[in-house]
PDB file of C-alpha atoms and ligand atoms in Angstrom:
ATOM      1  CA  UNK A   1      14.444 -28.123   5.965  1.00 81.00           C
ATOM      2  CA  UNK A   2      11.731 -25.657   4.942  1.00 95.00           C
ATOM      3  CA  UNK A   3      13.300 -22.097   4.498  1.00 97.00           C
ATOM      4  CA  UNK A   4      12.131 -19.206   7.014  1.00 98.00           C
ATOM      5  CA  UNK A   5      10.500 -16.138   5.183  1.00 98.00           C
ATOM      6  CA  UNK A   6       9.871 -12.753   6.889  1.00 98.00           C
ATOM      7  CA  UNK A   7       7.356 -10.345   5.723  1.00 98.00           C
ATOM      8  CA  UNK A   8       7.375  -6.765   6.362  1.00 98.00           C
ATOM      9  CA  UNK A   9       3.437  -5.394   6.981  1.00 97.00           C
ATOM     10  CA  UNK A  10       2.754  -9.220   6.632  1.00 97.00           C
ATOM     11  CA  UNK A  11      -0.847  -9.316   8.443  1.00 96.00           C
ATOM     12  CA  UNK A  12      -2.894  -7.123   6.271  1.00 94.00           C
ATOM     13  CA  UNK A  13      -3.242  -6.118   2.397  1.00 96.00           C
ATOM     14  CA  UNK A  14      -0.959  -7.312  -0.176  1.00 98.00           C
ATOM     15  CA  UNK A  15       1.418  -8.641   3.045  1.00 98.00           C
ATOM     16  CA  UNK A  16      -1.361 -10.627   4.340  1.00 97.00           C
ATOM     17  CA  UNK A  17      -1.647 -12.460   0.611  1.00 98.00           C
ATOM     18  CA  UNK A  18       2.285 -13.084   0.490  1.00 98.00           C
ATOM     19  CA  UNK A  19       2.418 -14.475   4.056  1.00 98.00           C
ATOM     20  CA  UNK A  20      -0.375 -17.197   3.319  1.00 98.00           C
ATOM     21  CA  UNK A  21       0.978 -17.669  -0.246  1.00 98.00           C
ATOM     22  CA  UNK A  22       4.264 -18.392   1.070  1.00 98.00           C
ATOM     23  CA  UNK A  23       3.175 -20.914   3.582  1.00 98.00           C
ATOM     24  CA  UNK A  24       1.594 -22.539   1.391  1.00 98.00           C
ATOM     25  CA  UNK A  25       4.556 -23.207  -0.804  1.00 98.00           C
ATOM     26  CA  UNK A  26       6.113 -24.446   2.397  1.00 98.00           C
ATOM     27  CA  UNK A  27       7.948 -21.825   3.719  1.00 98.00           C
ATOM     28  CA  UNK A  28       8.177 -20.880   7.245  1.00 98.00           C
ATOM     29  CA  UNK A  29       6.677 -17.361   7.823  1.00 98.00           C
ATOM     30  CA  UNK A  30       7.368 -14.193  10.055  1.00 98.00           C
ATOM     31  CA  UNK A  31       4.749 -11.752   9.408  1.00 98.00           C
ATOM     32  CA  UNK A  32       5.287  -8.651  11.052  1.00 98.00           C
ATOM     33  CA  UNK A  33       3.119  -5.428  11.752  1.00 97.00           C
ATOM     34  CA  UNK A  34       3.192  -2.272  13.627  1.00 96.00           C
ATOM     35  CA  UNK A  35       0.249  -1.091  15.147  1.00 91.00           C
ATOM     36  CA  UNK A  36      -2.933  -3.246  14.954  1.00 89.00           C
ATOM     37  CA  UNK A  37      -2.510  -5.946  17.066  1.00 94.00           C
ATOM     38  CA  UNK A  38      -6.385  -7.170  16.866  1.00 93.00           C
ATOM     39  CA  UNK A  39      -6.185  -8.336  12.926  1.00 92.00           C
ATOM     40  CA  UNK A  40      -2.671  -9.667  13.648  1.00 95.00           C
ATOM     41  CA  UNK A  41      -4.486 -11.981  16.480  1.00 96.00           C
ATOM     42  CA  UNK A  42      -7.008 -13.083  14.197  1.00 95.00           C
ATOM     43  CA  UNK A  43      -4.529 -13.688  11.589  1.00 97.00           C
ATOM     44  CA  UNK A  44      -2.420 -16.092  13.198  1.00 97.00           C
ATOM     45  CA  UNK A  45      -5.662 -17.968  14.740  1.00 97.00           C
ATOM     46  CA  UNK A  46      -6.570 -17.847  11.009  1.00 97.00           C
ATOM     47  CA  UNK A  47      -3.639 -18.842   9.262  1.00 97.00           C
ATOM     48  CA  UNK A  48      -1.143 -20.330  12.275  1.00 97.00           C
ATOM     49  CA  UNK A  49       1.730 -17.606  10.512  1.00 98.00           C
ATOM     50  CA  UNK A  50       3.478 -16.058  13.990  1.00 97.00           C
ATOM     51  CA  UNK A  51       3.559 -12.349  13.931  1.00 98.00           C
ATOM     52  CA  UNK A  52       6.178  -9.340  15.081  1.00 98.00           C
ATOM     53  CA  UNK A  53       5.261  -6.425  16.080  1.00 98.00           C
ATOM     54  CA  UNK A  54       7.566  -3.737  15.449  1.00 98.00           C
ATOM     55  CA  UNK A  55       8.126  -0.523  13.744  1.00 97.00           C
ATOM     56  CA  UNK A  56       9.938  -1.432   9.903  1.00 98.00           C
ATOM     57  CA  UNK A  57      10.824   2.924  10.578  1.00 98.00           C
ATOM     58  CA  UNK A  58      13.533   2.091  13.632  1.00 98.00           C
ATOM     59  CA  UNK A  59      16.509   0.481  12.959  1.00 98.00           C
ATOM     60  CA  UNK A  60      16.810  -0.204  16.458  1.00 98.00           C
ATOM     61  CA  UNK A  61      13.465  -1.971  16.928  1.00 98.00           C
ATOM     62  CA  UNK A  62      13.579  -3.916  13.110  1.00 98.00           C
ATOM     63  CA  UNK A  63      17.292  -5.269  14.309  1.00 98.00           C
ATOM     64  CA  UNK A  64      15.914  -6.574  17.355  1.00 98.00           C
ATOM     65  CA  UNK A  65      12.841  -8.143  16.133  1.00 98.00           C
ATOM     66  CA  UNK A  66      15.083  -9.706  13.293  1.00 98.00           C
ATOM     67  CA  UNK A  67      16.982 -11.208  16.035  1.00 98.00           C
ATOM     68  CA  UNK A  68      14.232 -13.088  17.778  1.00 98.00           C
ATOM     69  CA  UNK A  69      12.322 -14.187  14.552  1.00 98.00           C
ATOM     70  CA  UNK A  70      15.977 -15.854  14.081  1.00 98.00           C
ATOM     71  CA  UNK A  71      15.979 -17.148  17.689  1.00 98.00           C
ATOM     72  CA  UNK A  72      12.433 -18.589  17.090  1.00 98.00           C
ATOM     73  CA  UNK A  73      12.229 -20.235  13.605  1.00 98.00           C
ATOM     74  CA  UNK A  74      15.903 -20.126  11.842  1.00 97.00           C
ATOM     75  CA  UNK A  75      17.961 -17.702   9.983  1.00 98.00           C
ATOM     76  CA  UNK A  76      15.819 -15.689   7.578  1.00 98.00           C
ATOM     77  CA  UNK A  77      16.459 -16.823   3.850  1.00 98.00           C
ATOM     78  CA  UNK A  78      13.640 -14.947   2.063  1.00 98.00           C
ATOM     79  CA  UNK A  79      12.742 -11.051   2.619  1.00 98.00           C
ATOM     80  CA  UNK A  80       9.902  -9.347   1.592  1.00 98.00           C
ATOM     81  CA  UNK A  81      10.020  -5.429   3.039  1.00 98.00           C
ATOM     82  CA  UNK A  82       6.298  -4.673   1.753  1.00 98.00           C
ATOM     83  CA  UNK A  83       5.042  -2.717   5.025  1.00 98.00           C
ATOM     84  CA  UNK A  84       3.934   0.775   3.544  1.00 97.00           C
ATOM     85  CA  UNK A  85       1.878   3.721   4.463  1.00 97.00           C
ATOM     86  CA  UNK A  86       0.522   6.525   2.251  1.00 97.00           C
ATOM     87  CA  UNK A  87       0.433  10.170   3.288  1.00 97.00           C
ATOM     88  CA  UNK A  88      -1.324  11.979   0.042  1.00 97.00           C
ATOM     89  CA  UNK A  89      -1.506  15.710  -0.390  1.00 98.00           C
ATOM     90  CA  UNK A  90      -1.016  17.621  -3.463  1.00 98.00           C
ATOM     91  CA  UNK A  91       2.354  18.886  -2.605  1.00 98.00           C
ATOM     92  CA  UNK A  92       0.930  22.445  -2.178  1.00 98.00           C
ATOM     93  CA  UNK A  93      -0.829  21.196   1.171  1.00 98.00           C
ATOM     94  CA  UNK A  94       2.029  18.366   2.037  1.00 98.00           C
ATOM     95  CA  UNK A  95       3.425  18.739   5.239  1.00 98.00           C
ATOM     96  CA  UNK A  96       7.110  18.253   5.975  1.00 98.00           C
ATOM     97  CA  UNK A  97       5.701  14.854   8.680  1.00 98.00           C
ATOM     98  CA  UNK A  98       3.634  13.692   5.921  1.00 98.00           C
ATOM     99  CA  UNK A  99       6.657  13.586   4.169  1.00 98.00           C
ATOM    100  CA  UNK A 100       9.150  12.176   6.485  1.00 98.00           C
ATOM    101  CA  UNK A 101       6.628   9.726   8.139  1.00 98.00           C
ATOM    102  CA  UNK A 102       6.611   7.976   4.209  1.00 98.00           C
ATOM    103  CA  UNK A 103      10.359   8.120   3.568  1.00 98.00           C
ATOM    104  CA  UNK A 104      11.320   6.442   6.929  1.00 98.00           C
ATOM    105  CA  UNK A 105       8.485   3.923   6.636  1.00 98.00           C
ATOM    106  CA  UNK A 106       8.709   3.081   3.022  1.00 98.00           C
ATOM    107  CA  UNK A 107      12.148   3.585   2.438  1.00 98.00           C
ATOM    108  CA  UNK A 108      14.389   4.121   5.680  1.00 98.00           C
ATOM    109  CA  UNK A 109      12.300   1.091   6.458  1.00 98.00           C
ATOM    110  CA  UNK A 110      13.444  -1.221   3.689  1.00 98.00           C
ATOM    111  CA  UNK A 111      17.081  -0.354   4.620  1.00 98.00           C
ATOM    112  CA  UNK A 112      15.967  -1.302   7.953  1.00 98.00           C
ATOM    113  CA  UNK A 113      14.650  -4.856   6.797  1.00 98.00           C
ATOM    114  CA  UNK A 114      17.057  -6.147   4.679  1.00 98.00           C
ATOM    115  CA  UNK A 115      20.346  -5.009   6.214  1.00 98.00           C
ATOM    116  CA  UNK A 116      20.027  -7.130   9.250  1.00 98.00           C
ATOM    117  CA  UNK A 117      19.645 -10.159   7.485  1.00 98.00           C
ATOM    118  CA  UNK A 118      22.113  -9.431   4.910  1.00 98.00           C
ATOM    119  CA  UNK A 119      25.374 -10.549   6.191  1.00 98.00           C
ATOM    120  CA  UNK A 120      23.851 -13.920   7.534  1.00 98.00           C
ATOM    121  CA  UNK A 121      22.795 -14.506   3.419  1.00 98.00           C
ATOM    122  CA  UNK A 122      25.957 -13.839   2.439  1.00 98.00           C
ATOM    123  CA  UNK A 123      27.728 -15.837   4.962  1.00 98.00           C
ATOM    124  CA  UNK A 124      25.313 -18.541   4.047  1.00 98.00           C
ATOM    125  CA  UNK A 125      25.592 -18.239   0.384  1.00 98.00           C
ATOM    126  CA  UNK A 126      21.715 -17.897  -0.063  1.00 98.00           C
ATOM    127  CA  UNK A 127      19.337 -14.980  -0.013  1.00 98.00           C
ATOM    128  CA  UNK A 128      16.120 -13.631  -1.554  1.00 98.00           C
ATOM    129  CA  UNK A 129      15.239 -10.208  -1.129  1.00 98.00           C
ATOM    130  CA  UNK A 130      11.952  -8.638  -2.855  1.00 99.00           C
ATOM    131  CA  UNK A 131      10.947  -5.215  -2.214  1.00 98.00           C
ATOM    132  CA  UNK A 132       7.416  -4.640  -2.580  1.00 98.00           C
ATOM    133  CA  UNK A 133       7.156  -1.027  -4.935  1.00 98.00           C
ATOM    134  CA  UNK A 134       3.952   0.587  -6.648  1.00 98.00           C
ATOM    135  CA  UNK A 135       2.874   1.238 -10.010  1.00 98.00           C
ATOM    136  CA  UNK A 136       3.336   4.792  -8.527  1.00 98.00           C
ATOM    137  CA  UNK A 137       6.955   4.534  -8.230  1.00 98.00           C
ATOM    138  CA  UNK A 138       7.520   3.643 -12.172  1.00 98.00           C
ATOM    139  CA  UNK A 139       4.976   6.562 -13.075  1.00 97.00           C
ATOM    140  CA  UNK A 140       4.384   8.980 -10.302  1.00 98.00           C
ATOM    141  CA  UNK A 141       0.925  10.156  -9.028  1.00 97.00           C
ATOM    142  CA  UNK A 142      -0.534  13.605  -8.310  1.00 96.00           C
ATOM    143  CA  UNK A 143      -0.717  13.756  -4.787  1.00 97.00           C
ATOM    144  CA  UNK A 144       1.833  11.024  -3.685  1.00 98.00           C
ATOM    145  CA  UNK A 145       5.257  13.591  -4.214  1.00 98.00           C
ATOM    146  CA  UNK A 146       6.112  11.251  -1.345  1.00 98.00           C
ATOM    147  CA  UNK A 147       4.746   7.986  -1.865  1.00 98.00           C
ATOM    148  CA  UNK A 148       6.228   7.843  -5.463  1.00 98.00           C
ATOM    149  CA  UNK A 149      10.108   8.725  -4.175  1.00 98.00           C
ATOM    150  CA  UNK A 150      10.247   5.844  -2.250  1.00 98.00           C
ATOM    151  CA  UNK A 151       8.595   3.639  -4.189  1.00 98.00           C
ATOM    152  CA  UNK A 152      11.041   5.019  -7.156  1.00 98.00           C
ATOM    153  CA  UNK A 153      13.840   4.757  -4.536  1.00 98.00           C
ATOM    154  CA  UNK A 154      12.852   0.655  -3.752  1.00 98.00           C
ATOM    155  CA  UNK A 155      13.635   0.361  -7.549  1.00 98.00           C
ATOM    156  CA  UNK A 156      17.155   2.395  -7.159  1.00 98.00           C
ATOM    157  CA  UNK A 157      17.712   0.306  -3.812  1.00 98.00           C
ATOM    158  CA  UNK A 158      17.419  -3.589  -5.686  1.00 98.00           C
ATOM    159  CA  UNK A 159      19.570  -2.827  -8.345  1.00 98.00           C
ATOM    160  CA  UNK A 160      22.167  -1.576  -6.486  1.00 98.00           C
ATOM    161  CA  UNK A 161      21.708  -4.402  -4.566  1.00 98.00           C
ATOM    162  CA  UNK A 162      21.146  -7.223  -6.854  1.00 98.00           C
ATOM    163  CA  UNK A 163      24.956  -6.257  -7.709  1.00 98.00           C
ATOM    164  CA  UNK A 164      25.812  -6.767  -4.645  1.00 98.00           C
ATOM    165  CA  UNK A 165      24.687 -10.062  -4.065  1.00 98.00           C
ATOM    166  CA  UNK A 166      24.813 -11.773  -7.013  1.00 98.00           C
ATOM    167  CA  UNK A 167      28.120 -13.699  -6.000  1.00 98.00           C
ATOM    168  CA  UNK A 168      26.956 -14.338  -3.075  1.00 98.00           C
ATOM    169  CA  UNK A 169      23.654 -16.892  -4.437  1.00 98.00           C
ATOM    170  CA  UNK A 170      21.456 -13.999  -3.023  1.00 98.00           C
ATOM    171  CA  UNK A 171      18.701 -12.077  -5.584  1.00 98.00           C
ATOM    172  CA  UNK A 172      16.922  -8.889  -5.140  1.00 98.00           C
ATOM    173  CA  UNK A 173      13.955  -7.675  -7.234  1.00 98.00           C
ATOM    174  CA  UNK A 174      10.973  -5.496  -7.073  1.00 98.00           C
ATOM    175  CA  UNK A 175       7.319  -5.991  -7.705  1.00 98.00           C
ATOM    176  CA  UNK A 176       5.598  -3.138  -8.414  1.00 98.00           C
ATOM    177  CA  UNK A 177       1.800  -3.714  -8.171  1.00 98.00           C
ATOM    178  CA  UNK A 178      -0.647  -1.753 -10.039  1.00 98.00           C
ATOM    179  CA  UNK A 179      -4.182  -0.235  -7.761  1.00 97.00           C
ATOM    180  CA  UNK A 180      -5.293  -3.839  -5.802  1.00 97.00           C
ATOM    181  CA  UNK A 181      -8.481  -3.986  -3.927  1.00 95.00           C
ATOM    182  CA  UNK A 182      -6.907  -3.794  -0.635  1.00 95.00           C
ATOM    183  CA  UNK A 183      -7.641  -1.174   2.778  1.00 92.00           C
ATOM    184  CA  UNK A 184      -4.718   1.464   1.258  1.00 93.00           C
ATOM    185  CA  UNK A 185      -6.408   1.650  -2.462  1.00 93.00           C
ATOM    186  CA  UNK A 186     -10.202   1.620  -1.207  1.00 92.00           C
ATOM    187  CA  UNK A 187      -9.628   4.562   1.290  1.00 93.00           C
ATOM    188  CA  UNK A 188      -9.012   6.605  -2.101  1.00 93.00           C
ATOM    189  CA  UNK A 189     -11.717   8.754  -2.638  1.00 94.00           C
ATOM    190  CA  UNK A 190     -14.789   6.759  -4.616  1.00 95.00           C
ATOM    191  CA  UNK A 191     -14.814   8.675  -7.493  1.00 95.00           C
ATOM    192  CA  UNK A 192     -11.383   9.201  -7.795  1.00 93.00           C
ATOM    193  CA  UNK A 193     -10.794   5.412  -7.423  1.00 95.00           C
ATOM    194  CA  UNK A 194     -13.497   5.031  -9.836  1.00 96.00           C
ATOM    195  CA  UNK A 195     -11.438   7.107 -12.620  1.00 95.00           C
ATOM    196  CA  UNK A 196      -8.293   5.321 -11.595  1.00 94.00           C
ATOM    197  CA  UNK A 197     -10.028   1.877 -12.331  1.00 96.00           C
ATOM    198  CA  UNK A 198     -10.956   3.446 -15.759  1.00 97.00           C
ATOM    199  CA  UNK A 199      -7.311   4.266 -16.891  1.00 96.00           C
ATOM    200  CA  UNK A 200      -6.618   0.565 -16.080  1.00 97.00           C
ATOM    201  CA  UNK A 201      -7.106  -1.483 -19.365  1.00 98.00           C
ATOM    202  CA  UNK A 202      -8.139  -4.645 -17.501  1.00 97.00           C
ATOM    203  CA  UNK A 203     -11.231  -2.652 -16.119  1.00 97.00           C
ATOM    204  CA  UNK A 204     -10.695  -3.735 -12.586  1.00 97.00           C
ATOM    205  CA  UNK A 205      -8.318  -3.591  -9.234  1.00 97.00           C
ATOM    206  CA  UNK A 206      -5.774  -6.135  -8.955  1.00 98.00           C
ATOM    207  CA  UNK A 207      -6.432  -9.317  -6.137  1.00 98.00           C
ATOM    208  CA  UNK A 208      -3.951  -9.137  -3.394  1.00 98.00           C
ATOM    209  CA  UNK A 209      -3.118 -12.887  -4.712  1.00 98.00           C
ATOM    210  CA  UNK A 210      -2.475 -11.734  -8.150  1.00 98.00           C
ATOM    211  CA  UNK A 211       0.676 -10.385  -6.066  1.00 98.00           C
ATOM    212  CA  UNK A 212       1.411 -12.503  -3.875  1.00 98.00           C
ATOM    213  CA  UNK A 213       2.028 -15.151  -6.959  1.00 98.00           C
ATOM    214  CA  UNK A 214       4.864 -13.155  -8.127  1.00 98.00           C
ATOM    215  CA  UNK A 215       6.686 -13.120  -4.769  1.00 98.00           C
ATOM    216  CA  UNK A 216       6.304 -16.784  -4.783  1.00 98.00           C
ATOM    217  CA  UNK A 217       7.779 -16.708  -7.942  1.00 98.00           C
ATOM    218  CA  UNK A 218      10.554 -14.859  -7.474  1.00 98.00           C
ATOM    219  CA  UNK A 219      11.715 -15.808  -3.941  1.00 98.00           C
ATOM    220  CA  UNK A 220      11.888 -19.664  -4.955  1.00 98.00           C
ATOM    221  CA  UNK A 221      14.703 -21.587  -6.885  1.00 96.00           C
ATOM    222  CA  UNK A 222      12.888 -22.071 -10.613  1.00 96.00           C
ATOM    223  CA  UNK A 223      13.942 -17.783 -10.339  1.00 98.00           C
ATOM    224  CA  UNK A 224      17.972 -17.565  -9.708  1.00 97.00           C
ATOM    225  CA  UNK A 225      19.088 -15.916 -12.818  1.00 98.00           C
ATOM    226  CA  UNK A 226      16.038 -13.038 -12.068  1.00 98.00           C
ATOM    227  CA  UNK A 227      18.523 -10.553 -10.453  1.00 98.00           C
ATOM    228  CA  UNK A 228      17.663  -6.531 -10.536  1.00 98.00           C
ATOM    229  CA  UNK A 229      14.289  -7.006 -11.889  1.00 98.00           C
ATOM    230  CA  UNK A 230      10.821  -5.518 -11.604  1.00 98.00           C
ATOM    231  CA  UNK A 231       7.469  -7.513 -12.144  1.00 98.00           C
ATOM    232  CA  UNK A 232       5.301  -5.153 -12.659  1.00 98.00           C
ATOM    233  CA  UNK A 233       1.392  -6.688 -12.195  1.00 98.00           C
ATOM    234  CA  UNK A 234      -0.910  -3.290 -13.217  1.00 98.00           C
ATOM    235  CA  UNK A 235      -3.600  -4.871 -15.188  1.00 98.00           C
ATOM    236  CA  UNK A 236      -2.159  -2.680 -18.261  1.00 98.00           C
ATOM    237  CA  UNK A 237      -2.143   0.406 -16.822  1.00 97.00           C
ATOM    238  CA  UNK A 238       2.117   1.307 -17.058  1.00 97.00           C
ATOM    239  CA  UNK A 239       4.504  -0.120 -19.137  1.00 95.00           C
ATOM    240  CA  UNK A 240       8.204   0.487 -18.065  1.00 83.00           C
TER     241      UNK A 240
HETATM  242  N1  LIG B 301      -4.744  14.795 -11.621  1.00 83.08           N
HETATM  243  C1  LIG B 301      -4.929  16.130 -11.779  1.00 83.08           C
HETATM  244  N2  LIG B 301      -5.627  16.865 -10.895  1.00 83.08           N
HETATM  245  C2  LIG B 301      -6.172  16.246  -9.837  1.00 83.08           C
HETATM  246  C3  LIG B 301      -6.009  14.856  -9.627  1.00 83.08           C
HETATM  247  C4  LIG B 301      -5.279  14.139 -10.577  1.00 83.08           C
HETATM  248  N3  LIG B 301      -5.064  12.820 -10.454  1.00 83.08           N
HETATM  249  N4  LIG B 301      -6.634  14.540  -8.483  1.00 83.08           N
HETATM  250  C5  LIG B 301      -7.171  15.676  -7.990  1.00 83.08           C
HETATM  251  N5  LIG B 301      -6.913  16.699  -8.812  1.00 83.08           N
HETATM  252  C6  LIG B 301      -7.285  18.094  -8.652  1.00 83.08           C
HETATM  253  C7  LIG B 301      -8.692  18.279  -8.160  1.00 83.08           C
HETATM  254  O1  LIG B 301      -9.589  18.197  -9.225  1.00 83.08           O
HETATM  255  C8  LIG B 301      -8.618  19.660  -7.537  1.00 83.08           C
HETATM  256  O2  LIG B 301      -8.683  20.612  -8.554  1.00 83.08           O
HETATM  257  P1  LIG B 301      -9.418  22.021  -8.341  1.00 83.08           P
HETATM  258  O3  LIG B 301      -8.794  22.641  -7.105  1.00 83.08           O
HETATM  259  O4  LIG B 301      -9.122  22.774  -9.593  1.00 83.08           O
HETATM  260  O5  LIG B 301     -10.844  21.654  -8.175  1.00 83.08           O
HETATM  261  C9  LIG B 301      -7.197  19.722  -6.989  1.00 83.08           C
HETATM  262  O6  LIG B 301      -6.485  18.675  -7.631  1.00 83.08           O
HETATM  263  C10 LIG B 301      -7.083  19.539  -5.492  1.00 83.08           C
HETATM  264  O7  LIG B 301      -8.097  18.673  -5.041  1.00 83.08           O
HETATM  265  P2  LIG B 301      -8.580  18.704  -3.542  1.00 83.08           P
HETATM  266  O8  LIG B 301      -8.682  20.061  -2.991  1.00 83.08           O
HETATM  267  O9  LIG B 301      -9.780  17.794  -3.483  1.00 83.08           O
HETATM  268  O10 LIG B 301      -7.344  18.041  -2.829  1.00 83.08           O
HETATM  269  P3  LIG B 301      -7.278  17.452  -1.386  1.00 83.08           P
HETATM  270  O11 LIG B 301      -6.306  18.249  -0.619  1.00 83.08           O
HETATM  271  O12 LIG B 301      -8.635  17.255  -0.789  1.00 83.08           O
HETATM  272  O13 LIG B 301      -6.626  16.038  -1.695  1.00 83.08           O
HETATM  273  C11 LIG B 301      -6.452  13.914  -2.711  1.00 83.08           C
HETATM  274  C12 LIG B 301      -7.373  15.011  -2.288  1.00 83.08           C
HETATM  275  C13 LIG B 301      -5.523  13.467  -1.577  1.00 83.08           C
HETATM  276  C14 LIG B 301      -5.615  14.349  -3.888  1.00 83.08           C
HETATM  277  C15 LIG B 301      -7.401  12.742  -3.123  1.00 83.08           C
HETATM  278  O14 LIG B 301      -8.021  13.113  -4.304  1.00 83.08           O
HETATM  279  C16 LIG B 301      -6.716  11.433  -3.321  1.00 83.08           C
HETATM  280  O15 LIG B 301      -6.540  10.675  -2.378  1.00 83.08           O
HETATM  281  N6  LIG B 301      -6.351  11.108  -4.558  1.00 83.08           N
HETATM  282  C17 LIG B 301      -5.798   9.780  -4.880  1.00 83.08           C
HETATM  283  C18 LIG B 301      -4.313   9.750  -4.821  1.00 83.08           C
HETATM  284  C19 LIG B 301      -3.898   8.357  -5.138  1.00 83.08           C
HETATM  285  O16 LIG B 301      -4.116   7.836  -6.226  1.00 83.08           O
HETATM  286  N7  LIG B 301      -3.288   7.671  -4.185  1.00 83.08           N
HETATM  287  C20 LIG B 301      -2.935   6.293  -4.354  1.00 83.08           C
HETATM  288  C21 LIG B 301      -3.293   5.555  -3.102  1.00 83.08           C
HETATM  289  S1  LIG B 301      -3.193   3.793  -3.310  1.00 83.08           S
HETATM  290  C22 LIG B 301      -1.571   3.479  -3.332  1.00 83.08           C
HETATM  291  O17 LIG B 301      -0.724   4.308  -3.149  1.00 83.08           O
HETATM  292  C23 LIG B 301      -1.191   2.056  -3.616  1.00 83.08           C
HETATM  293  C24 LIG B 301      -0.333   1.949  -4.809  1.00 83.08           C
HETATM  294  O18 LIG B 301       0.864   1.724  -4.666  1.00 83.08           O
HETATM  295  C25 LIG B 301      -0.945   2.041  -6.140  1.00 83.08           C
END
């Protein structure tokens, strides 16, 4: 039976890439999102992937939602908590929302993601968990005080985690993608983009595919001694 996948922020972006990538490896997708429920529409008419809406930030609302995706297409054996949001300010000008709204999104929110499903993958003796962190995370970023602790956090989060569930036939590993040409990257300023893609070796943004193929990767069977790890896909421009 084809395994059920849920993906956090899984209409748009880098989420929108994993969804499709993992359906077409066979899996069974959730895709869930929190606010814009015009591109999730299109989305499923596009791709046929059912969406969630709910906010990753409330436990409440994430537990739920977990338990209907369940209801609907079969306990969950592959998480990906990617949904994210950036907030940037030089820290001078951050505000204490800017940085709460990022911590219980981006963090708070991949606690809220994976713990639901957790005790059904250890009961059934399979999991995958990826969390989906940032290039910022590994190196920080001026401007993204925020951003960069939870992305730094995800990485804390898996290998704590991948401890925990290693007897239990269930893995847990971070990507951490480098600038891709997605919504989040192009609303950078132009010219600051523009000197970001010149620090990257490769010369150019990452594809939201580029990505997506190392969730694939990692989530199927070919990848059960990766435990604790970090891809990180940058184009060159951090090595950790
Ligand atoms: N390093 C050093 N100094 C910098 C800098 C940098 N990277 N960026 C800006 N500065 C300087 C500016 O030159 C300016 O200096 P002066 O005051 O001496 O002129 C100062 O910082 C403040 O600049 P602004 O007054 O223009 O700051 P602002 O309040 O308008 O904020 C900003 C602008 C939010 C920093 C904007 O420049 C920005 O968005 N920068 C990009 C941040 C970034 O890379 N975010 C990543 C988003 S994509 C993502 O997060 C996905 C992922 O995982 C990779």
């Amino acid at each position: 039976m084809a395994r059920t996948a849920l993906v956090t922020g899984g209409t748009r972006g880098i989420g929108e890439a994993i969804s499709k990538a993992l359906k077409a490896e066979g899996y069974t997708v959730a895709a869930t999102y929190a606010g814009n429920d015009e591109k999730a529409a299109a989305f499923t008419e596009a791709t046929g992937i059912k969406t969630y809406k709910w906010n990753a930030a409330d436990y409440d609302a994430s537990k739920e939602g977990i338990a209907s995706v369940e209801a609907d297409l079969g306990p969950i054996d592959v998480v990906v908590a990617n949904a994210g949001i950036t907030r940037d300010a030089p820290f001078h000008k951050m505000t204490p929302d800017q940085w709460k709204e990022v911590i219980d999104t981006n963090l708070t929110g991949v606690f809220n993601t994976v713990h639901p499903v957790w005790p059904g993958m250890r009961e059934r003796g399979f999991g995958r968990v990826v969390v989906i962190s940032s290039v910022n995370g590994q190196k920080g970023q001026f401007a993204q005080a925020n951003y960069a602790a939870t992305k730094a956090g995800d990485l804390g989060f898996v290998r704590s985690l991948a401890q925990e569930g290693a007897s239990k036939g269930i893995t847990v590993n971070a990507v951490c993608p480098g600038y891709i040409a997605t919504e989040m990257v192009m609303a950078v300023p132009e010219k600051v983009r523009e000197s970001i893609i010149g620090m990257i070796p490769t010369g150019r943004l990452g594809e939201p595919e580029e990505i997506a193929r190392c969730v694939t990767f990692l989530v199927s069977d070919d990848a059960a001694f990766i435990n604790g790890s970090t891809i990180s896909a940058n184009g060159g421009q951090f090595f950790s």
